[in-house]
Amino acid sequence: MEITWWGHATCTVEDSGVRLLTDPVFARRLAHLRRRRGAPPPARAAVADAVLVSHLHADHLHLPSLARLAAGTRLLVPKGAVRAVPGLRRLARLDVVEVGPGDSEKVGPVTVRVVPALHDGRRMPVGPRRSPALGFVVDGQARTYFAGDTGLFDTMAEEVGPLDVALLPVGGWGPGLGHHHLDATRAAEALRRLAPASAVPVHYGTYWPIGMDAVRPHEFHSPGDEFVRKAAVRAPEVRIHLLDHGQSVRPEVRR
């Protein structure tokens, strides 16, 4: 079992011979955001048996990146995504499957279970069509939780269930985070509640608004290290793997 962090919320989870890709964004620039750290992922990052898209924001559902996927790749997107993002219809060569909390999909020997997230999942700019934000639990040799974007919610541990690995967002792409996100402090509390064997912090230190390099730079550079410090206090039994862009880890598996 191996996890590779490519930057932002883009990860490859390899388990039981199955390769899953989360929220792929391969661009150097995304609207007003510029990739400030880490090279864009190489071509091999786009190779996957299935892709998990947590919500419709353009830094998570990025059509040009999805267009790089091989024909026949299964693409799990939130219910309502095809209506809300018409560009998905142009990706007809992909196997697009709309899912919601409580659904599950088999990908070879691995089961992908869909869980809720606390986040505004609508495509921006805000329109009338709503679509849920999702998390995913990959159940294979290990149980791996990809949180997508989420805030803390009361039933998080109950919805997610027992875990080996948690991929938790600890920051964002600009200064200031609302309560429907996890910053380093809230992510450490989520870790305490979820109690996995290990965790990988994601969704920080990759994209930042153009022209704002000097605005609250600590919110770009420090969330990973801050999460490590806070997790050591709130969840000292959990091993944290702080990865560089493109780095892989084989985390601990309890079963």
PDB file of C-alpha atoms in Angstrom:
ATOM      1  CA  MET A   1       0.000   0.000   0.000  1.00  0.00           C
ATOM      2  CA  GLU A   2       1.520   3.341  -1.049  1.00  0.00           C
ATOM      3  CA  ILE A   3       0.463   6.991  -1.117  1.00  0.00           C
ATOM      4  CA  THR A   4       1.993   9.733  -3.268  1.00  0.00           C
ATOM      5  CA  TRP A   5       1.228  13.409  -2.716  1.00  0.00           C
ATOM      6  CA  TRP A   6       1.454  15.448  -5.928  1.00  0.00           C
ATOM      7  CA  GLY A   7       0.421  18.757  -4.324  1.00  0.00           C
ATOM      8  CA  HIS A   8      -2.807  20.475  -3.207  1.00  0.00           C
ATOM      9  CA  ALA A   9      -5.451  17.704  -2.821  1.00  0.00           C
ATOM     10  CA  THR A  10      -3.996  15.502  -5.581  1.00  0.00           C
ATOM     11  CA  CYS A  11      -2.813  12.122  -4.317  1.00  0.00           C
ATOM     12  CA  THR A  12      -2.323   8.646  -5.721  1.00  0.00           C
ATOM     13  CA  VAL A  13      -3.457   5.820  -3.451  1.00  0.00           C
ATOM     14  CA  GLU A  14      -2.184   2.397  -4.531  1.00  0.00           C
ATOM     15  CA  ASP A  15      -3.786  -0.526  -2.723  1.00  0.00           C
ATOM     16  CA  SER A  16      -4.176  -4.204  -3.656  1.00  0.00           C
ATOM     17  CA  GLY A  17      -2.955  -3.535  -7.184  1.00  0.00           C
ATOM     18  CA  VAL A  18      -5.508  -0.737  -7.712  1.00  0.00           C
ATOM     19  CA  ARG A  19      -4.418   2.833  -8.443  1.00  0.00           C
ATOM     20  CA  LEU A  20      -6.747   5.633  -7.331  1.00  0.00           C
ATOM     21  CA  LEU A  21      -6.235   9.348  -7.967  1.00  0.00           C
ATOM     22  CA  THR A  22      -7.812  12.119  -5.882  1.00  0.00           C
ATOM     23  CA  ASP A  23      -8.907  15.583  -7.089  1.00  0.00           C
ATOM     24  CA  PRO A  24      -6.369  15.783  -9.933  1.00  0.00           C
ATOM     25  CA  VAL A  25      -5.015  19.240 -10.711  1.00  0.00           C
ATOM     26  CA  PHE A  26      -1.925  19.216 -12.918  1.00  0.00           C
ATOM     27  CA  ALA A  27      -1.804  22.881 -13.957  1.00  0.00           C
ATOM     28  CA  ARG A  28       0.885  25.476 -13.269  1.00  0.00           C
ATOM     29  CA  ARG A  29      -1.825  28.120 -13.149  1.00  0.00           C
ATOM     30  CA  LEU A  30      -5.487  27.887 -12.215  1.00  0.00           C
ATOM     31  CA  ALA A  31      -7.421  31.131 -12.839  1.00  0.00           C
ATOM     32  CA  HIS A  32      -5.927  33.581 -10.297  1.00  0.00           C
ATOM     33  CA  LEU A  33      -3.808  30.899  -8.622  1.00  0.00           C
ATOM     34  CA  ARG A  34      -0.207  30.056  -9.442  1.00  0.00           C
ATOM     35  CA  ARG A  35       1.656  26.928  -8.440  1.00  0.00           C
ATOM     36  CA  ARG A  36       4.378  28.251  -6.176  1.00  0.00           C
ATOM     37  CA  ARG A  37       5.900  25.006  -4.908  1.00  0.00           C
ATOM     38  CA  GLY A  38       6.547  21.669  -6.546  1.00  0.00           C
ATOM     39  CA  ALA A  39       6.655  20.888 -10.248  1.00  0.00           C
ATOM     40  CA  PRO A  40       3.391  19.877 -11.904  1.00  0.00           C
ATOM     41  CA  PRO A  41       2.869  16.116 -11.632  1.00  0.00           C
ATOM     42  CA  PRO A  42       4.474  13.972 -14.347  1.00  0.00           C
ATOM     43  CA  ALA A  43       2.460  12.100 -16.952  1.00  0.00           C
ATOM     44  CA  ARG A  44       2.413   8.923 -14.853  1.00  0.00           C
ATOM     45  CA  ALA A  45       0.335  10.745 -12.218  1.00  0.00           C
ATOM     46  CA  ALA A  46      -2.619  10.708 -14.621  1.00  0.00           C
ATOM     47  CA  VAL A  47      -2.599   6.894 -14.762  1.00  0.00           C
ATOM     48  CA  ALA A  48      -5.380   5.534 -12.554  1.00  0.00           C
ATOM     49  CA  ASP A  49      -8.025   2.850 -12.411  1.00  0.00           C
ATOM     50  CA  ALA A  50     -10.452   5.335 -10.871  1.00  0.00           C
ATOM     51  CA  VAL A  51     -10.472   9.024  -9.952  1.00  0.00           C
ATOM     52  CA  LEU A  52     -12.203  10.400  -6.853  1.00  0.00           C
ATOM     53  CA  VAL A  53     -13.510  13.979  -7.094  1.00  0.00           C
ATOM     54  CA  SER A  54     -14.593  15.419  -3.760  1.00  0.00           C
ATOM     55  CA  HIS A  55     -16.532  18.500  -4.926  1.00  0.00           C
ATOM     56  CA  LEU A  56     -17.070  20.836  -7.845  1.00  0.00           C
ATOM     57  CA  HIS A  57     -14.724  23.741  -7.056  1.00  0.00           C
ATOM     58  CA  ALA A  58     -12.295  24.252  -9.916  1.00  0.00           C
ATOM     59  CA  ASP A  59      -9.250  23.476  -7.768  1.00  0.00           C
ATOM     60  CA  HIS A  60     -10.706  19.982  -7.190  1.00  0.00           C
ATOM     61  CA  LEU A  61     -12.744  19.274 -10.344  1.00  0.00           C
ATOM     62  CA  HIS A  62     -10.361  20.627 -13.004  1.00  0.00           C
ATOM     63  CA  LEU A  63     -11.557  19.772 -16.487  1.00  0.00           C
ATOM     64  CA  PRO A  64      -8.201  20.140 -18.343  1.00  0.00           C
ATOM     65  CA  SER A  65      -6.591  17.752 -15.850  1.00  0.00           C
ATOM     66  CA  LEU A  66      -9.429  15.245 -16.163  1.00  0.00           C
ATOM     67  CA  ALA A  67      -9.003  15.394 -19.944  1.00  0.00           C
ATOM     68  CA  ARG A  68      -5.541  13.846 -19.494  1.00  0.00           C
ATOM     69  CA  LEU A  69      -6.999  10.612 -18.127  1.00  0.00           C
ATOM     70  CA  ALA A  70      -7.005   7.512 -20.298  1.00  0.00           C
ATOM     71  CA  ALA A  71     -10.212   6.458 -22.020  1.00  0.00           C
ATOM     72  CA  GLY A  72     -12.338   4.217 -19.829  1.00  0.00           C
ATOM     73  CA  THR A  73     -11.025   5.578 -16.532  1.00  0.00           C
ATOM     74  CA  ARG A  74     -13.799   5.550 -13.960  1.00  0.00           C
ATOM     75  CA  LEU A  75     -14.526   9.032 -12.605  1.00  0.00           C
ATOM     76  CA  LEU A  76     -16.504   9.280  -9.365  1.00  0.00           C
ATOM     77  CA  VAL A  77     -18.084  12.731  -9.017  1.00  0.00           C
ATOM     78  CA  PRO A  78     -20.735  14.173  -6.660  1.00  0.00           C
ATOM     79  CA  LYS A  79     -24.362  13.756  -7.643  1.00  0.00           C
ATOM     80  CA  GLY A  80     -25.490  16.618  -9.866  1.00  0.00           C
ATOM     81  CA  ALA A  81     -22.001  17.251 -11.208  1.00  0.00           C
ATOM     82  CA  VAL A  82     -22.835  16.615 -14.873  1.00  0.00           C
ATOM     83  CA  ARG A  83     -25.678  19.153 -14.812  1.00  0.00           C
ATOM     84  CA  ALA A  84     -23.669  21.718 -12.854  1.00  0.00           C
ATOM     85  CA  VAL A  85     -20.460  21.350 -14.911  1.00  0.00           C
ATOM     86  CA  PRO A  86     -21.477  20.903 -18.574  1.00  0.00           C
ATOM     87  CA  GLY A  87     -17.847  20.429 -19.579  1.00  0.00           C
ATOM     88  CA  LEU A  88     -18.013  16.952 -18.059  1.00  0.00           C
ATOM     89  CA  ARG A  89     -20.193  15.913 -20.999  1.00  0.00           C
ATOM     90  CA  ARG A  90     -17.230  16.498 -23.314  1.00  0.00           C
ATOM     91  CA  LEU A  91     -15.302  13.820 -21.408  1.00  0.00           C
ATOM     92  CA  ALA A  92     -17.524  11.082 -22.811  1.00  0.00           C
ATOM     93  CA  ARG A  93     -14.573   8.704 -23.154  1.00  0.00           C
ATOM     94  CA  LEU A  94     -14.419   8.514 -19.330  1.00  0.00           C
ATOM     95  CA  ASP A  95     -16.745   6.331 -17.256  1.00  0.00           C
ATOM     96  CA  VAL A  96     -18.432   9.088 -15.216  1.00  0.00           C
ATOM     97  CA  VAL A  97     -20.362   7.861 -12.162  1.00  0.00           C
ATOM     98  CA  GLU A  98     -22.289  10.261  -9.904  1.00  0.00           C
ATOM     99  CA  VAL A  99     -22.237   9.277  -6.223  1.00  0.00           C
ATOM    100  CA  GLY A 100     -23.454  10.571  -2.884  1.00  0.00           C
ATOM    101  CA  PRO A 101     -22.922   9.797   0.807  1.00  0.00           C
ATOM    102  CA  GLY A 102     -23.722   6.183   1.588  1.00  0.00           C
ATOM    103  CA  ASP A 103     -22.858   4.911  -1.898  1.00  0.00           C
ATOM    104  CA  SER A 104     -20.016   2.501  -2.570  1.00  0.00           C
ATOM    105  CA  GLU A 105     -18.197   1.412  -5.711  1.00  0.00           C
ATOM    106  CA  LYS A 106     -16.009  -1.626  -6.340  1.00  0.00           C
ATOM    107  CA  VAL A 107     -12.762  -0.976  -8.178  1.00  0.00           C
ATOM    108  CA  GLY A 108     -11.202  -4.381  -8.639  1.00  0.00           C
ATOM    109  CA  PRO A 109     -10.653  -5.850  -5.154  1.00  0.00           C
ATOM    110  CA  VAL A 110     -10.995  -2.424  -3.509  1.00  0.00           C
ATOM    111  CA  THR A 111     -14.228  -0.870  -2.248  1.00  0.00           C
ATOM    112  CA  VAL A 112     -14.597   2.926  -2.340  1.00  0.00           C
ATOM    113  CA  ARG A 113     -17.159   4.132   0.184  1.00  0.00           C
ATOM    114  CA  VAL A 114     -18.589   7.657  -0.112  1.00  0.00           C
ATOM    115  CA  VAL A 115     -18.944   9.692   3.091  1.00  0.00           C
ATOM    116  CA  PRO A 116     -20.230  13.229   3.738  1.00  0.00           C
ATOM    117  CA  ALA A 117     -18.137  16.372   4.087  1.00  0.00           C
ATOM    118  CA  LEU A 118     -18.944  19.762   5.592  1.00  0.00           C
ATOM    119  CA  HIS A 119     -18.229  22.130   2.708  1.00  0.00           C
ATOM    120  CA  ASP A 120     -20.020  24.157   0.045  1.00  0.00           C
ATOM    121  CA  GLY A 121     -19.738  21.814  -2.911  1.00  0.00           C
ATOM    122  CA  ARG A 122     -21.288  24.060  -5.579  1.00  0.00           C
ATOM    123  CA  ARG A 123     -19.464  25.013  -8.745  1.00  0.00           C
ATOM    124  CA  MET A 124     -18.303  28.612  -8.539  1.00  0.00           C
ATOM    125  CA  PRO A 125     -19.433  31.257  -9.282  1.00  0.00           C
ATOM    126  CA  VAL A 126     -22.355  30.320  -7.068  1.00  0.00           C
ATOM    127  CA  GLY A 127     -25.320  29.052  -9.069  1.00  0.00           C
ATOM    128  CA  PRO A 128     -28.712  27.566  -8.267  1.00  0.00           C
ATOM    129  CA  ARG A 129     -27.679  23.935  -8.564  1.00  0.00           C
ATOM    130  CA  ARG A 130     -26.307  22.310  -5.453  1.00  0.00           C
ATOM    131  CA  SER A 131     -24.036  19.297  -5.334  1.00  0.00           C
ATOM    132  CA  PRO A 132     -22.709  17.643  -2.171  1.00  0.00           C
ATOM    133  CA  ALA A 133     -19.107  17.779  -1.065  1.00  0.00           C
ATOM    134  CA  LEU A 134     -17.788  14.298  -0.408  1.00  0.00           C
ATOM    135  CA  GLY A 135     -15.087  12.321   1.309  1.00  0.00           C
ATOM    136  CA  PHE A 136     -14.017   8.810   0.331  1.00  0.00           C
ATOM    137  CA  VAL A 137     -12.892   5.759   2.303  1.00  0.00           C
ATOM    138  CA  VAL A 138     -10.789   3.315   0.283  1.00  0.00           C
ATOM    139  CA  ASP A 139     -11.088  -0.162   1.764  1.00  0.00           C
ATOM    140  CA  GLY A 140      -8.498  -2.625   0.525  1.00  0.00           C
ATOM    141  CA  GLN A 141      -5.384  -3.888   2.263  1.00  0.00           C
ATOM    142  CA  ALA A 142      -5.717  -0.674   4.277  1.00  0.00           C
ATOM    143  CA  ARG A 143      -8.572   1.662   5.108  1.00  0.00           C
ATOM    144  CA  THR A 144      -7.646   5.111   3.746  1.00  0.00           C
ATOM    145  CA  TYR A 145      -9.759   8.261   4.214  1.00  0.00           C
ATOM    146  CA  PHE A 146      -9.488  11.063   1.679  1.00  0.00           C
ATOM    147  CA  ALA A 147     -11.325  13.995   3.260  1.00  0.00           C
ATOM    148  CA  GLY A 148     -11.442  16.307   0.224  1.00  0.00           C
ATOM    149  CA  ASP A 149     -12.367  19.721   1.635  1.00  0.00           C
ATOM    150  CA  THR A 150     -14.283  19.659   4.881  1.00  0.00           C
ATOM    151  CA  GLY A 151     -14.767  21.292   8.224  1.00  0.00           C
ATOM    152  CA  LEU A 152     -15.181  19.394  11.458  1.00  0.00           C
ATOM    153  CA  PHE A 153     -18.606  17.864  11.976  1.00  0.00           C
ATOM    154  CA  ASP A 154     -20.024  15.928  14.907  1.00  0.00           C
ATOM    155  CA  THR A 155     -20.487  12.591  13.136  1.00  0.00           C
ATOM    156  CA  MET A 156     -17.154  12.577  11.287  1.00  0.00           C
ATOM    157  CA  ALA A 157     -15.644   9.598  13.127  1.00  0.00           C
ATOM    158  CA  GLU A 158     -18.920   7.660  12.954  1.00  0.00           C
ATOM    159  CA  GLU A 159     -19.322   8.259   9.208  1.00  0.00           C
ATOM    160  CA  VAL A 160     -15.722   7.435   8.357  1.00  0.00           C
ATOM    161  CA  GLY A 161     -15.265   4.426  10.647  1.00  0.00           C
ATOM    162  CA  PRO A 162     -12.043   2.608  11.584  1.00  0.00           C
ATOM    163  CA  LEU A 163      -8.974   3.809   9.694  1.00  0.00           C
ATOM    164  CA  ASP A 164      -5.375   3.024   8.926  1.00  0.00           C
ATOM    165  CA  VAL A 165      -4.533   6.251   7.063  1.00  0.00           C
ATOM    166  CA  ALA A 166      -6.104   9.726   6.896  1.00  0.00           C
ATOM    167  CA  LEU A 167      -5.333  12.206   4.101  1.00  0.00           C
ATOM    168  CA  LEU A 168      -6.365  15.451   5.759  1.00  0.00           C
ATOM    169  CA  PRO A 169      -6.409  19.012   4.398  1.00  0.00           C
ATOM    170  CA  VAL A 170      -4.502  21.345   6.689  1.00  0.00           C
ATOM    171  CA  GLY A 171      -4.548  24.631   4.735  1.00  0.00           C
ATOM    172  CA  GLY A 172      -5.791  26.232   1.556  1.00  0.00           C
ATOM    173  CA  TRP A 173      -4.876  28.252  -1.525  1.00  0.00           C
ATOM    174  CA  GLY A 174      -5.203  31.738  -0.051  1.00  0.00           C
ATOM    175  CA  PRO A 175      -5.094  33.750   3.163  1.00  0.00           C
ATOM    176  CA  GLY A 176      -7.849  32.948   5.616  1.00  0.00           C
ATOM    177  CA  LEU A 177      -9.921  29.763   5.959  1.00  0.00           C
ATOM    178  CA  GLY A 178     -13.553  29.494   7.022  1.00  0.00           C
ATOM    179  CA  HIS A 179     -14.955  26.852   9.337  1.00  0.00           C
ATOM    180  CA  HIS A 180     -15.926  24.648   6.390  1.00  0.00           C
ATOM    181  CA  HIS A 181     -12.214  23.909   5.971  1.00  0.00           C
ATOM    182  CA  LEU A 182      -9.621  22.224   8.145  1.00  0.00           C
ATOM    183  CA  ASP A 183      -6.658  24.338   9.159  1.00  0.00           C
ATOM    184  CA  ALA A 184      -3.787  22.796  11.128  1.00  0.00           C
ATOM    185  CA  THR A 185      -5.606  23.128  14.452  1.00  0.00           C
ATOM    186  CA  ARG A 186      -8.922  21.705  13.270  1.00  0.00           C
ATOM    187  CA  ALA A 187      -7.126  18.952  11.342  1.00  0.00           C
ATOM    188  CA  ALA A 188      -5.327  17.898  14.525  1.00  0.00           C
ATOM    189  CA  GLU A 189      -8.687  17.694  16.278  1.00  0.00           C
ATOM    190  CA  ALA A 190     -10.085  15.649  13.384  1.00  0.00           C
ATOM    191  CA  LEU A 191      -7.098  13.336  13.776  1.00  0.00           C
ATOM    192  CA  ARG A 192      -7.864  12.883  17.474  1.00  0.00           C
ATOM    193  CA  ARG A 193     -11.445  11.910  16.653  1.00  0.00           C
ATOM    194  CA  LEU A 194     -10.597   9.622  13.737  1.00  0.00           C
ATOM    195  CA  ALA A 195      -7.653   7.871  15.445  1.00  0.00           C
ATOM    196  CA  PRO A 196      -5.934   6.355  12.374  1.00  0.00           C
ATOM    197  CA  ALA A 197      -2.550   4.683  12.590  1.00  0.00           C
ATOM    198  CA  SER A 198      -1.013   7.386  10.387  1.00  0.00           C
ATOM    199  CA  ALA A 199      -1.853  10.565   8.505  1.00  0.00           C
ATOM    200  CA  VAL A 200      -0.627  12.596   5.543  1.00  0.00           C
ATOM    201  CA  PRO A 201      -1.333  16.365   5.525  1.00  0.00           C
ATOM    202  CA  VAL A 202      -2.453  17.697   2.128  1.00  0.00           C
ATOM    203  CA  HIS A 203      -4.109  20.779   0.580  1.00  0.00           C
ATOM    204  CA  TYR A 204      -1.472  23.354   1.482  1.00  0.00           C
ATOM    205  CA  GLY A 205       1.778  24.830   0.189  1.00  0.00           C
ATOM    206  CA  THR A 206       1.031  24.444  -3.528  1.00  0.00           C
ATOM    207  CA  TYR A 207      -1.191  27.187  -5.013  1.00  0.00           C
ATOM    208  CA  TRP A 208      -1.395  30.834  -3.959  1.00  0.00           C
ATOM    209  CA  PRO A 209      -3.074  33.894  -5.525  1.00  0.00           C
ATOM    210  CA  ILE A 210      -0.975  35.771  -8.063  1.00  0.00           C
ATOM    211  CA  GLY A 211       0.459  38.981  -6.626  1.00  0.00           C
ATOM    212  CA  MET A 212      -0.154  37.942  -3.008  1.00  0.00           C
ATOM    213  CA  ASP A 213       3.142  36.228  -2.208  1.00  0.00           C
ATOM    214  CA  ALA A 214       3.785  38.622   0.669  1.00  0.00           C
ATOM    215  CA  VAL A 215       0.260  38.434   2.137  1.00  0.00           C
ATOM    216  CA  ARG A 216       0.189  36.141   5.201  1.00  0.00           C
ATOM    217  CA  PRO A 217       2.939  33.911   3.738  1.00  0.00           C
ATOM    218  CA  HIS A 218       2.933  31.713   6.854  1.00  0.00           C
ATOM    219  CA  GLU A 219      -0.481  30.390   5.744  1.00  0.00           C
ATOM    220  CA  PHE A 220       1.218  29.057   2.615  1.00  0.00           C
ATOM    221  CA  HIS A 221       4.470  27.743   4.071  1.00  0.00           C
ATOM    222  CA  SER A 222       3.746  26.538   7.600  1.00  0.00           C
ATOM    223  CA  PRO A 223       0.494  24.503   7.804  1.00  0.00           C
ATOM    224  CA  GLY A 224       2.242  21.138   7.383  1.00  0.00           C
ATOM    225  CA  ASP A 225       4.769  21.754  10.157  1.00  0.00           C
ATOM    226  CA  GLU A 226       2.089  23.329  12.342  1.00  0.00           C
ATOM    227  CA  PHE A 227      -0.107  20.265  11.886  1.00  0.00           C
ATOM    228  CA  VAL A 228       2.770  18.000  12.932  1.00  0.00           C
ATOM    229  CA  ARG A 229       3.241  20.027  16.146  1.00  0.00           C
ATOM    230  CA  LYS A 230      -0.447  20.159  17.014  1.00  0.00           C
ATOM    231  CA  ALA A 231      -1.033  16.487  16.187  1.00  0.00           C
ATOM    232  CA  ALA A 232       1.785  15.537  18.552  1.00  0.00           C
ATOM    233  CA  VAL A 233      -0.283  17.084  21.355  1.00  0.00           C
ATOM    234  CA  ARG A 234      -3.823  16.034  20.373  1.00  0.00           C
ATOM    235  CA  ALA A 235      -3.140  12.652  18.783  1.00  0.00           C
ATOM    236  CA  PRO A 236       0.368  11.585  19.867  1.00  0.00           C
ATOM    237  CA  GLU A 237      -0.228   7.937  18.941  1.00  0.00           C
ATOM    238  CA  VAL A 238      -0.722   8.800  15.241  1.00  0.00           C
ATOM    239  CA  ARG A 239       2.342   8.802  12.996  1.00  0.00           C
ATOM    240  CA  ILE A 240       2.451  11.820  10.670  1.00  0.00           C
ATOM    241  CA  HIS A 241       4.083  11.547   7.252  1.00  0.00           C
ATOM    242  CA  LEU A 242       5.000  15.046   6.072  1.00  0.00           C
ATOM    243  CA  LEU A 243       5.657  14.602   2.350  1.00  0.00           C
ATOM    244  CA  ASP A 244       7.321  16.791  -0.257  1.00  0.00           C
ATOM    245  CA  HIS A 245       5.590  17.216  -3.608  1.00  0.00           C
ATOM    246  CA  GLY A 246       5.914  13.983  -5.572  1.00  0.00           C
ATOM    247  CA  GLN A 247       7.091  12.013  -2.533  1.00  0.00           C
ATOM    248  CA  SER A 248       5.608   8.612  -1.655  1.00  0.00           C
ATOM    249  CA  VAL A 249       5.168   6.720   1.600  1.00  0.00           C
ATOM    250  CA  ARG A 250       4.110   3.232   2.601  1.00  0.00           C
ATOM    251  CA  PRO A 251       2.194   3.933   5.805  1.00  0.00           C
ATOM    252  CA  GLU A 252       1.451   1.607   8.678  1.00  0.00           C
ATOM    253  CA  VAL A 253      -1.452  -0.816   8.270  1.00  0.00           C
ATOM    254  CA  ARG A 254      -3.089  -2.308  11.347  1.00  0.00           C
ATOM    255  CA  ARG A 255      -4.635  -5.376   9.730  1.00  0.00           C
TER     256      ARG A 255
END
